[in-house]
Amino acid sequence: DAKTTQPPSMDCAEGRAANLPCNHSTISGNEYVYWYRQIHSQGPQYIIHGLKNNETNEMASLIITEDRKSSTLILPHATLRDTAVYYCIVRAPLSNTGNQFYFGTGTSLTVIP
Amino acid sequence: DAGVIQSPRHEVTEMGQEVTLRCKPISGHNSLFWYRQTMMRGLELLIYFNNNVPIDDSGMPEDRFSAKMPNASFSTLKIQPSEPRDSAVYFCASSDRGYYGYTFGSGTRLTVV
């Protein structure tokens, strides 16, 4: 699986958009970009994933650059409950060796009142 | 759906004792994963199963750790004998090998004294 690079921490004002960047310069053509978050003391939670097109769901938007070497997770209107560690992971959905996710250190997002 | 169910939520045991952690995956999911999380090492994949068969146990720290999945609805992670350095939060996750990633349980917080 390709490695990802994320800033260790970020702050965001409540009600503003939170933009979390991720670099994945060695991503392969069949690898998807996944985002998870982990709120303190809970298990990681799936947020969104994409291959090359931008994606949006009820939780967030995912913007992937045209060369696919980086992406940004956008929380459009951050709330205090969005304070969490956000993990960016790249992985092929059905690899021959299995479909396990390897989590890095993520970005610790703090939403400030 | 009740999600991935782990038990117990908390476990405190004395060094040298056997510890068994339990997981019930989401019905219909055919992949199951055990992770361990500590402050020092983050989220580590220990072992995963596809269709009840262990595929990769290279993350299991040593022979004191063992995992089984006797059927599609139940898995155990056993530590015998336990040591203080095994103290961590242990997460179980399941997946249908599709594109949408994993669903994690709430975790078992293990403290070995």
GROMACS .gro file of N, CA and C in nm, chain A residues 39-111:
model
  219
   39ILE      N    1  -1.281   0.939   1.700
   39ILE     CA    2  -1.315   1.025   1.813
   39ILE      C    3  -1.265   0.957   1.939
   40HIS      N    4  -1.220   1.035   2.033
   40HIS     CA    5  -1.155   0.983   2.152
   40HIS      C    6  -1.232   0.867   2.213
   41SER      N    7  -1.156   0.757   2.236
   41SER     CA    8  -1.208   0.638   2.305
   41SER      C    9  -1.306   0.557   2.221
   42GLN      N   10  -1.322   0.592   2.092
   42GLN     CA   11  -1.410   0.513   2.007
   42GLN      C   12  -1.329   0.445   1.897
   43GLY      N   13  -1.391   0.350   1.830
   43GLY     CA   14  -1.327   0.288   1.715
   43GLY      C   15  -1.327   0.381   1.595
   44PRO      N   16  -1.232   0.363   1.505
   44PRO     CA   17  -1.231   0.446   1.383
   44PRO      C   18  -1.361   0.433   1.306
   45GLN      N   19  -1.399   0.542   1.240
   45GLN     CA   20  -1.526   0.549   1.167
   45GLN      C   21  -1.498   0.584   1.022
   46TYR      N   22  -1.555   0.509   0.931
   46TYR     CA   23  -1.541   0.539   0.788
   46TYR      C   24  -1.609   0.672   0.755
   47ILE      N   25  -1.542   0.755   0.673
   47ILE     CA   26  -1.601   0.882   0.633
   47ILE      C   27  -1.636   0.879   0.485
   48ILE      N   28  -1.537   0.854   0.399
   48ILE     CA   29  -1.557   0.869   0.256
   48ILE      C   30  -1.441   0.804   0.184
   49HIS      N   31  -1.459   0.772   0.058
   49HIS     CA   32  -1.349   0.723  -0.022
   49HIS      C   33  -1.370   0.766  -0.167
   50GLY      N   34  -1.261   0.761  -0.246
   50GLY     CA   35  -1.272   0.796  -0.387
   50GLY      C   36  -1.152   0.745  -0.465
   51LEU      N   37  -1.167   0.741  -0.597
   51LEU     CA   38  -1.060   0.694  -0.684
   51LEU      C   39  -0.993   0.812  -0.755
   52LYS      N   40  -1.071   0.887  -0.831
   52LYS     CA   41  -1.012   1.002  -0.899
   52LYS      C   42  -1.109   1.119  -0.911
   53ASN      N   43  -1.239   1.089  -0.901
   53ASN     CA   44  -1.337   1.197  -0.904
   53ASN      C   45  -1.362   1.250  -0.763
   54ASN      N   46  -1.404   1.373  -0.755
   54ASN     CA   47  -1.442   1.428  -0.625
   54ASN      C   48  -1.568   1.359  -0.577
   55GLU      N   49  -1.576   1.340  -0.448
   55GLU     CA   50  -1.688   1.270  -0.387
   55GLU      C   51  -1.747   1.352  -0.274
   56THR      N   52  -1.876   1.337  -0.255
   56THR     CA   53  -1.944   1.406  -0.145
   56THR      C   54  -2.047   1.313  -0.084
   57ASN      N   55  -2.055   1.313   0.047
   57ASN     CA   56  -2.164   1.244   0.115
   57ASN      C   57  -2.213   1.332   0.229
   58GLU      N   58  -2.294   1.275   0.314
   58GLU     CA   59  -2.355   1.356   0.419
   58GLU      C   60  -2.255   1.402   0.523
   59MET      N   61  -2.139   1.340   0.527
   59MET     CA   62  -2.040   1.377   0.627
   59MET      C   63  -1.937   1.476   0.575
   60ALA      N   64  -1.893   1.457   0.450
   60ALA     CA   65  -1.778   1.533   0.404
   60ALA      C   66  -1.769   1.530   0.252
   61SER      N   67  -1.673   1.608   0.202
   61SER     CA   68  -1.637   1.605   0.060
   61SER      C   69  -1.491   1.565   0.049
   62LEU      N   70  -1.460   1.496  -0.059
   62LEU     CA   71  -1.323   1.453  -0.087
   62LEU      C   72  -1.282   1.510  -0.221
   63ILE      N   73  -1.175   1.588  -0.220
   63ILE     CA   74  -1.122   1.646  -0.342
   63ILE      C   75  -0.989   1.579  -0.372
   64ILE      N   76  -0.978   1.517  -0.487
   64ILE     CA   77  -0.855   1.448  -0.529
   64ILE      C   78  -0.797   1.523  -0.646
   65THR      N   79  -0.667   1.554  -0.638
   65THR     CA   80  -0.604   1.627  -0.747
   65THR      C   81  -0.602   1.543  -0.874
   66GLU      N   82  -0.586   1.610  -0.986
   66GLU     CA   83  -0.592   1.539  -1.115
   66GLU      C   84  -0.483   1.434  -1.126
   67ASP      N   85  -0.363   1.463  -1.072
   67ASP     CA   86  -0.256   1.363  -1.077
   67ASP      C   87  -0.268   1.259  -0.966
   68ARG      N   88  -0.366   1.274  -0.880
   68ARG     CA   89  -0.397   1.180  -0.770
   68ARG      C   90  -0.288   1.172  -0.665
   69LYS      N   91  -0.197   1.266  -0.663
   69LYS     CA   92  -0.089   1.259  -0.567
   69LYS      C   93  -0.124   1.325  -0.434
   70SER      N   94  -0.237   1.388  -0.427
   70SER     CA   95  -0.281   1.445  -0.300
   70SER      C   96  -0.432   1.458  -0.299
   71SER      N   97  -0.484   1.474  -0.180
   71SER     CA   98  -0.629   1.491  -0.166
   71SER      C   99  -0.657   1.578  -0.045
   72THR      N  100  -0.781   1.627  -0.037
   72THR     CA  101  -0.824   1.709   0.075
   72THR      C  102  -0.961   1.662   0.121
   73LEU      N  103  -0.972   1.638   0.248
   73LEU     CA  104  -1.102   1.609   0.308
   73LEU      C  105  -1.160   1.740   0.359
   74ILE      N  106  -1.284   1.767   0.322
   74ILE     CA  107  -1.347   1.892   0.363
   74ILE      C  108  -1.470   1.862   0.450
   75LEU      N  109  -1.467   1.916   0.571
   75LEU     CA  110  -1.586   1.915   0.657
   75LEU      C  111  -1.646   2.053   0.643
   76PRO      N  112  -1.760   2.067   0.577
   76PRO     CA  113  -1.806   2.201   0.535
   76PRO      C  114  -1.839   2.296   0.650
   77HIS      N  115  -1.893   2.246   0.757
   77HIS     CA  116  -1.930   2.330   0.870
   77HIS      C  117  -1.892   2.255   0.999
   78ALA      N  118  -1.768   2.272   1.040
   78ALA     CA  119  -1.716   2.192   1.151
   78ALA      C  120  -1.791   2.222   1.281
   79THR      N  121  -1.818   2.117   1.356
   79THR     CA  122  -1.877   2.131   1.488
   79THR      C  123  -1.780   2.074   1.591
   80LEU      N  124  -1.810   2.099   1.717
   80LEU     CA  125  -1.723   2.049   1.823
   80LEU      C  126  -1.713   1.896   1.819
   81ARG      N  127  -1.819   1.831   1.772
   81ARG     CA  128  -1.819   1.685   1.766
   81ARG      C  129  -1.728   1.631   1.656
   82ASP      N  130  -1.677   1.720   1.570
   82ASP     CA  131  -1.583   1.676   1.467
   82ASP      C  132  -1.440   1.671   1.518
   83THR      N  133  -1.417   1.712   1.640
   83THR     CA  134  -1.283   1.700   1.699
   83THR      C  135  -1.247   1.553   1.706
   84ALA      N  136  -1.138   1.516   1.637
   84ALA     CA  137  -1.101   1.375   1.625
   84ALA      C  138  -0.967   1.365   1.554
   85VAL      N  139  -0.914   1.244   1.545
   85VAL     CA  140  -0.798   1.216   1.462
   85VAL      C  141  -0.848   1.164   1.328
   86TYR      N  142  -0.802   1.224   1.221
   86TYR     CA  143  -0.846   1.190   1.086
   86TYR      C  144  -0.732   1.116   1.014
   87TYR      N  145  -0.764   0.999   0.962
   87TYR     CA  146  -0.667   0.915   0.893
   87TYR      C  147  -0.696   0.911   0.743
   88CYS      N  148  -0.592   0.933   0.666
   88CYS     CA  149  -0.597   0.919   0.520
   88CYS      C  150  -0.523   0.791   0.484
   89ILE      N  151  -0.586   0.705   0.408
   89ILE     CA  152  -0.529   0.574   0.375
   89ILE      C  153  -0.551   0.549   0.228
   90VAL      N  154  -0.450   0.494   0.160
   90VAL     CA  155  -0.469   0.454   0.021
   90VAL      C  156  -0.456   0.303   0.014
   91ARG      N  157  -0.541   0.242  -0.066
   91ARG     CA  158  -0.546   0.096  -0.071
   91ARG      C  159  -0.627   0.051  -0.190
   92ALA      N  160  -0.583  -0.058  -0.250
   92ALA     CA  161  -0.663  -0.121  -0.354
   92ALA      C  162  -0.778  -0.194  -0.287
   93PRO      N  163  -0.899  -0.185  -0.338
   93PRO     CA  164  -1.014  -0.243  -0.269
   93PRO      C  165  -1.014  -0.394  -0.262
   94LEU      N  166  -0.958  -0.459  -0.360
   94LEU     CA  167  -0.958  -0.605  -0.360
   94LEU      C  168  -0.820  -0.653  -0.402
   95SER      N  169  -0.725  -0.641  -0.311
   95SER     CA  170  -0.589  -0.680  -0.345
   95SER      C  171  -0.572  -0.830  -0.326
   96ASN      N  172  -0.472  -0.884  -0.392
   96ASN     CA  173  -0.449  -1.028  -0.384
   96ASN      C  174  -0.406  -1.073  -0.246
   97THR      N  175  -0.347  -0.981  -0.170
   97THR     CA  176  -0.300  -1.019  -0.038
   97THR      C  177  -0.401  -0.986   0.069
   98GLY      N  178  -0.517  -0.947   0.029
   98GLY     CA  179  -0.619  -0.913   0.127
   98GLY      C  180  -0.659  -0.769   0.113
   99ASN      N  181  -0.742  -0.723   0.200
   99ASN     CA  182  -0.790  -0.586   0.188
   99ASN      C  183  -0.776  -0.513   0.320
  100GLN      N  184  -0.661  -0.530   0.383
  100GLN     CA  185  -0.642  -0.468   0.512
  100GLN      C  186  -0.603  -0.322   0.499
  101PHE      N  187  -0.644  -0.242   0.596
  101PHE     CA  188  -0.606  -0.103   0.606
  101PHE      C  189  -0.491  -0.089   0.705
  102TYR      N  190  -0.392  -0.009   0.666
  102TYR     CA  191  -0.285   0.026   0.758
  102TYR      C  192  -0.299   0.174   0.792
  103PHE      N  193  -0.316   0.202   0.919
  103PHE     CA  194  -0.337   0.338   0.966
  103PHE      C  195  -0.205   0.403   1.002
  104GLY      N  196  -0.186   0.526   0.958
  104GLY     CA  197  -0.069   0.602   0.999
  104GLY      C  198  -0.098   0.678   1.126
  105THR      N  199  -0.037   0.794   1.138
  105THR     CA  200  -0.054   0.873   1.261
  105THR      C  201  -0.169   0.973   1.251
  106GLY      N  202  -0.214   1.003   1.129
  106GLY     CA  203  -0.330   1.088   1.112
  106GLY      C  204  -0.308   1.234   1.148
  107THR      N  205  -0.415   1.311   1.136
  107THR     CA  206  -0.419   1.452   1.174
  107THR      C  207  -0.516   1.469   1.290
  108SER      N  208  -0.468   1.527   1.397
  108SER     CA  209  -0.556   1.555   1.511
  108SER      C  210  -0.622   1.691   1.488
  109LEU      N  211  -0.751   1.688   1.459
  109LEU     CA  212  -0.827   1.810   1.434
  109LEU      C  213  -0.896   1.853   1.562
  110THR      N  214  -0.875   1.979   1.599
  110THR     CA  215  -0.944   2.038   1.714
  110THR      C  216  -1.034   2.149   1.663
  111VAL      N  217  -1.163   2.135   1.689
  111VAL     CA  218  -1.259   2.240   1.653
  111VAL      C  219  -1.275   2.330   1.774
   0.00000   0.00000   0.00000
